[in-house]
Short mmCIF file of C-alpha atoms in Angstrom, two decimals:
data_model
loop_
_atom_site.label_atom_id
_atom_site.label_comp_id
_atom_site.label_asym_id
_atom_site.label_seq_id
_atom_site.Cartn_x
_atom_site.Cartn_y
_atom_site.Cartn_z
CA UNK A 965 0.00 0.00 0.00
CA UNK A 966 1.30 3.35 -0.82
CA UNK A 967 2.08 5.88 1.79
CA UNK A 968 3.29 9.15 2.69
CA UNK A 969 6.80 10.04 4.91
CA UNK A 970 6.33 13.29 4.52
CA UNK A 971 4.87 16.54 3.06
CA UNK A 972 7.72 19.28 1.98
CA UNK A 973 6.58 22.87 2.01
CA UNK A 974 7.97 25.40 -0.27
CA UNK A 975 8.93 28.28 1.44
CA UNK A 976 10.88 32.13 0.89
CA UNK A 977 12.65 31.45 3.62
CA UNK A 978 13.56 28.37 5.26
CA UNK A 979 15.10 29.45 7.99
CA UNK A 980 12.12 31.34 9.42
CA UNK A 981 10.14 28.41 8.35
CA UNK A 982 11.98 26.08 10.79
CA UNK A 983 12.12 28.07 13.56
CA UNK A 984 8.36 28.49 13.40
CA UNK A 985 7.30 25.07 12.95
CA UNK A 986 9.81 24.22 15.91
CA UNK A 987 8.22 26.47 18.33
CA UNK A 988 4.90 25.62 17.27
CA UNK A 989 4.58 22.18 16.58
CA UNK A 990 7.30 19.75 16.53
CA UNK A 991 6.40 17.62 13.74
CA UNK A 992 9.90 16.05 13.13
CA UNK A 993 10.32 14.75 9.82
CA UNK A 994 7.20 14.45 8.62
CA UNK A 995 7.39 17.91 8.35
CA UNK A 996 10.31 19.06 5.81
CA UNK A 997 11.12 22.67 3.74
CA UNK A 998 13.10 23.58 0.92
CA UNK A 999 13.13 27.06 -0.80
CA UNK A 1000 11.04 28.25 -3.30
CA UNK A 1001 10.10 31.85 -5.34
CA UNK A 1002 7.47 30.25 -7.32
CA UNK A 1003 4.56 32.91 -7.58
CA UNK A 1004 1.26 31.76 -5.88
CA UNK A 1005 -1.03 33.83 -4.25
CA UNK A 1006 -4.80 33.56 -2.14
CA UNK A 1007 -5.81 29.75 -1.52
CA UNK A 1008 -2.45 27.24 -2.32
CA UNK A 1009 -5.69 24.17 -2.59
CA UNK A 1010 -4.86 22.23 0.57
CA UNK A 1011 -4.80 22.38 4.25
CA UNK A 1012 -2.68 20.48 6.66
CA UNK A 1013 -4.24 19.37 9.82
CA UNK A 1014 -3.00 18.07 13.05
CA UNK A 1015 -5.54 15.73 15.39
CA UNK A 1016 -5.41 15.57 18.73
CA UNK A 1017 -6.74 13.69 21.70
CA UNK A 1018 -8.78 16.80 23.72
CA UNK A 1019 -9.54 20.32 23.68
CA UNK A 1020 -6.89 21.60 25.88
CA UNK A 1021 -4.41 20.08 23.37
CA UNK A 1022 -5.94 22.08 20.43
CA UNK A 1023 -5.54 25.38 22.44
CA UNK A 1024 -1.62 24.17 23.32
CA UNK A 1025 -0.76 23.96 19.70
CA UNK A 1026 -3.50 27.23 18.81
CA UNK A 1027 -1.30 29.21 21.48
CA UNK A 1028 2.06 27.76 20.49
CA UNK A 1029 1.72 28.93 16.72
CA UNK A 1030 0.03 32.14 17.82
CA UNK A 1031 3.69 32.97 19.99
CA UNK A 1032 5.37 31.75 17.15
CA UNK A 1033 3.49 34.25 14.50
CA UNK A 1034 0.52 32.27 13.02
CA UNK A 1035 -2.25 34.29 12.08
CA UNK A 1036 -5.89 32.91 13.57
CA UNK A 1037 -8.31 31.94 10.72
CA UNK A 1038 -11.12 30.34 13.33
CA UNK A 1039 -10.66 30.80 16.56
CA UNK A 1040 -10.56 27.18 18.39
CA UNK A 1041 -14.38 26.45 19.62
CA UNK A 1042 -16.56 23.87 19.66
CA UNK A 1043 -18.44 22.24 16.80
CA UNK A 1044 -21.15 19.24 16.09
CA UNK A 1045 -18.15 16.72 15.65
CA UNK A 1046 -15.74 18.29 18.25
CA UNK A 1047 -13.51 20.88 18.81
CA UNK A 1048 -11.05 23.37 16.54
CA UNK A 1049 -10.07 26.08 15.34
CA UNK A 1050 -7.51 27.66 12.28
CA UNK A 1051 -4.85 29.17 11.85
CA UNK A 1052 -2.09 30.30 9.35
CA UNK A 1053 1.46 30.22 9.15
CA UNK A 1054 3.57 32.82 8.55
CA UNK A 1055 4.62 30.85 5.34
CA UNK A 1056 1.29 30.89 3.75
CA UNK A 1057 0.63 27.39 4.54
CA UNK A 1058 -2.70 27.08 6.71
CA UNK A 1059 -3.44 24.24 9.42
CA UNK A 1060 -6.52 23.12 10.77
CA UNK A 1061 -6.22 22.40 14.29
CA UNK A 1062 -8.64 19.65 15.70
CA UNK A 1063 -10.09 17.51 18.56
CA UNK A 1064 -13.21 14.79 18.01
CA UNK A 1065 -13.40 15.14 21.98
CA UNK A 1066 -15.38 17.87 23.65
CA UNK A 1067 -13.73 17.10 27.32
CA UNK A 1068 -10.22 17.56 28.52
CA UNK A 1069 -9.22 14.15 29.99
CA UNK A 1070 -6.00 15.23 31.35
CA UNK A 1071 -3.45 17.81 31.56
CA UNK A 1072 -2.85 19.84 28.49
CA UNK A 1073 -0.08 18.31 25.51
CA UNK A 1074 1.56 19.42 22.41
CA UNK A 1075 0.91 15.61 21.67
CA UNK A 1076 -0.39 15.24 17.66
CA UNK A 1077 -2.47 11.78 17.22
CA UNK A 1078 -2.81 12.24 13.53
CA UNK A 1079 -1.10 14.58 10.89
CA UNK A 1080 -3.14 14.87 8.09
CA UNK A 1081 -2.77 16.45 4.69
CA UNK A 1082 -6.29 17.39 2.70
CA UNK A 1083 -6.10 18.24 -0.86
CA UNK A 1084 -8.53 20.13 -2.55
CA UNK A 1085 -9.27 19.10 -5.77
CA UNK A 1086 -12.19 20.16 -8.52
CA UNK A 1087 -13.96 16.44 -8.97
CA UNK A 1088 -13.09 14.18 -5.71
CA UNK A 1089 -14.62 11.16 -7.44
CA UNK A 1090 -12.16 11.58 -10.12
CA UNK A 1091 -9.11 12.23 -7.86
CA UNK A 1092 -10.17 9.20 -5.69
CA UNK A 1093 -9.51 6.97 -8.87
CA UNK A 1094 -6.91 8.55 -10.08
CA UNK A 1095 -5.12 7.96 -6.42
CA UNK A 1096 -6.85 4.60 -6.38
CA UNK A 1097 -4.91 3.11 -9.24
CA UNK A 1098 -1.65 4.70 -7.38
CA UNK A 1099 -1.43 2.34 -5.26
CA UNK A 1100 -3.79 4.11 -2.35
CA UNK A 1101 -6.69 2.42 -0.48
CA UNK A 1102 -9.89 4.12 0.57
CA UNK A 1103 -10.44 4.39 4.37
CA UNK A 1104 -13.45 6.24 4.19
CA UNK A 1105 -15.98 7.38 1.25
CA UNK A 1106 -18.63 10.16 0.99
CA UNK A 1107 -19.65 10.31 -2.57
CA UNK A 1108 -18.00 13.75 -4.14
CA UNK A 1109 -17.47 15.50 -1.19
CA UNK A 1110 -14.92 14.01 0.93
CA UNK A 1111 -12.82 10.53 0.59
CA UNK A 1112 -10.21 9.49 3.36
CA UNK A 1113 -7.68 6.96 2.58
CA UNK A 1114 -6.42 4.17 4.25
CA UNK A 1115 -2.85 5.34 5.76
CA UNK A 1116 0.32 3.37 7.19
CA UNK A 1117 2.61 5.95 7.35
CA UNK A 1118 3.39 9.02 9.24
CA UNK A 1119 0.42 11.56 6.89
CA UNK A 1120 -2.88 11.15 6.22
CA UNK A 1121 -4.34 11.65 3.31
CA UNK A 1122 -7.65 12.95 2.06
CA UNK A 1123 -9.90 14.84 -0.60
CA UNK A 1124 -12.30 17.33 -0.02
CA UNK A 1125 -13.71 19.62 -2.65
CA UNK A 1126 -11.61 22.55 -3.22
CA UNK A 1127 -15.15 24.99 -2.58
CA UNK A 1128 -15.44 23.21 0.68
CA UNK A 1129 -11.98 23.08 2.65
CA UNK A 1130 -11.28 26.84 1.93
CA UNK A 1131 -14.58 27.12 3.68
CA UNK A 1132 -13.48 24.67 6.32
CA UNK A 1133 -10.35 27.06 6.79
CA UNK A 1134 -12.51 30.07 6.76
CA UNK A 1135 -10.89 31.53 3.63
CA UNK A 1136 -11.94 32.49 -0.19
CA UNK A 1137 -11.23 29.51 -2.38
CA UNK A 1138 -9.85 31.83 -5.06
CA UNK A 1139 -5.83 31.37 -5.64
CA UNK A 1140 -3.28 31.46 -8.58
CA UNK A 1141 0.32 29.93 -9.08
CA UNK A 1142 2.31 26.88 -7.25
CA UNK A 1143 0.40 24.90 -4.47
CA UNK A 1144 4.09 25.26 -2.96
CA UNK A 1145 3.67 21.55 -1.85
CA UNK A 1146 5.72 18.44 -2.15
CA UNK A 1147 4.28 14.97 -1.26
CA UNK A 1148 7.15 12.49 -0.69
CA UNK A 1149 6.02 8.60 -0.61
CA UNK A 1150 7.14 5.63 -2.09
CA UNK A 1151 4.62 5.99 -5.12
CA UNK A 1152 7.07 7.62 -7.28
CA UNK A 1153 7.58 10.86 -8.81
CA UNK A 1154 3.68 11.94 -10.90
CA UNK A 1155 1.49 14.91 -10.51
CA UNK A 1156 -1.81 14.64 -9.81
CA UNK A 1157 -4.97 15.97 -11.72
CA UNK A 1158 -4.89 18.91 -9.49
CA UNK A 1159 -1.28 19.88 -9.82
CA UNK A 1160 0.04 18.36 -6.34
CA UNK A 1161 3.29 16.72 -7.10
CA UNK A 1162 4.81 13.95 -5.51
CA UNK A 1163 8.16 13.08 -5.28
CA UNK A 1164 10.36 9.75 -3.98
CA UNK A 1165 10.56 10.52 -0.26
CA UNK A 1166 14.17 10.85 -0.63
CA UNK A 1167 14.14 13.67 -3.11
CA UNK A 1168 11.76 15.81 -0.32
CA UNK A 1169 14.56 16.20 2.13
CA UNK A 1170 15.02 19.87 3.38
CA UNK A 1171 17.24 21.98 1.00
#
């Protein structure tokens, strides 16, 4: 089955880059950055989001990135499935911040249960093939709206409809140029109807 190591952001400055994502969240190596200048500009068409196991968690990580210079998209509350909130990086890049629980079961961690990566594409039936016949296996299924696929390595991966995740992440879904985005798994190097490329997992190492 084909997974994902990591997800490279393209960044103006990697330096600044790292030393936000450091004080903010700690995601190791699943979390990588390499320069870029390629123009792009409103919504880059994905969001990365980080699970968690309780509320208090979601406000560690919220605070965390707000010290470190993240803008707040949503401000974390409550919701029918749990409780969240948004915010962006001073890259661009926006994350989605995100508990199923309601209650705080313990004292508060920077602790991420599940890092997730959501694309969002034009026709999610069409990407879900397309993704299917790379090797991927569906988790989860909701017609052409939202498809979540089975995952064994460190990032999740799933499609929502481009319309509906920059609503998720409280933004306009208008946006031109690179997605600045590099997804490194062992499916080999292809590009995806969307214009998300993927690379070997060993060409996304931090430049």
């Amino acid at each position: 089955m084909t997974s994902i190591a990591s997800v490279t952001l393209e960044v103006a400055d990697p330096a600044a880059a790292d030393r936000f994502y450091a004080a903010a969240f700690g995601l190791g190596d699943r979390l990588r950055l390499r320069a870029s200048e390629e123009p792009t500009s409103g919504f880059r068409g994905f969001t990365l989001s980080l699970v968690v196991s309780q509320p208090a968690d979601v406000d560690a990580l919220h605070d965390a990135a707000a010290q470190a210079g993240a803008t707040t998209l949503k401000p974390a509350a409550k919701s029918l499935w749990g409780y969240g909130g948004v915010v962006q990086a001073p890259d661009g890049t926006i994350w989605q911040l995100a508990s199923s629980s309601k209650k705080n079961t313990g004292p508060a961690t920077k602790q991420v249960d599940e890092f997730v990566l959501l694309l969002g594409v034009e026709d999610v039936k069409a990407s879900k093939q397309f993704y299917v016949e790379h090797g991927l296996a569906v988790g989860k299924s909701f017609g052409g709206k939202y498809v979540e696929f089975a995952a064994e390595g460190p990032v999740k991966l799933a499609l929502y409809k481009r319309s509906g995740l920059a609503k998720v992440a409280g933004v306009s879904p208008d946006g031109t140029g690179s997605h600045r985005l590099a997804i490194g798994s062992d499916a080999g190097p292809f590009t995806d109807p969307d214009g998300f490329a993927w690379t070997t997992a060993s060409e996304s190492a931090s430049v």
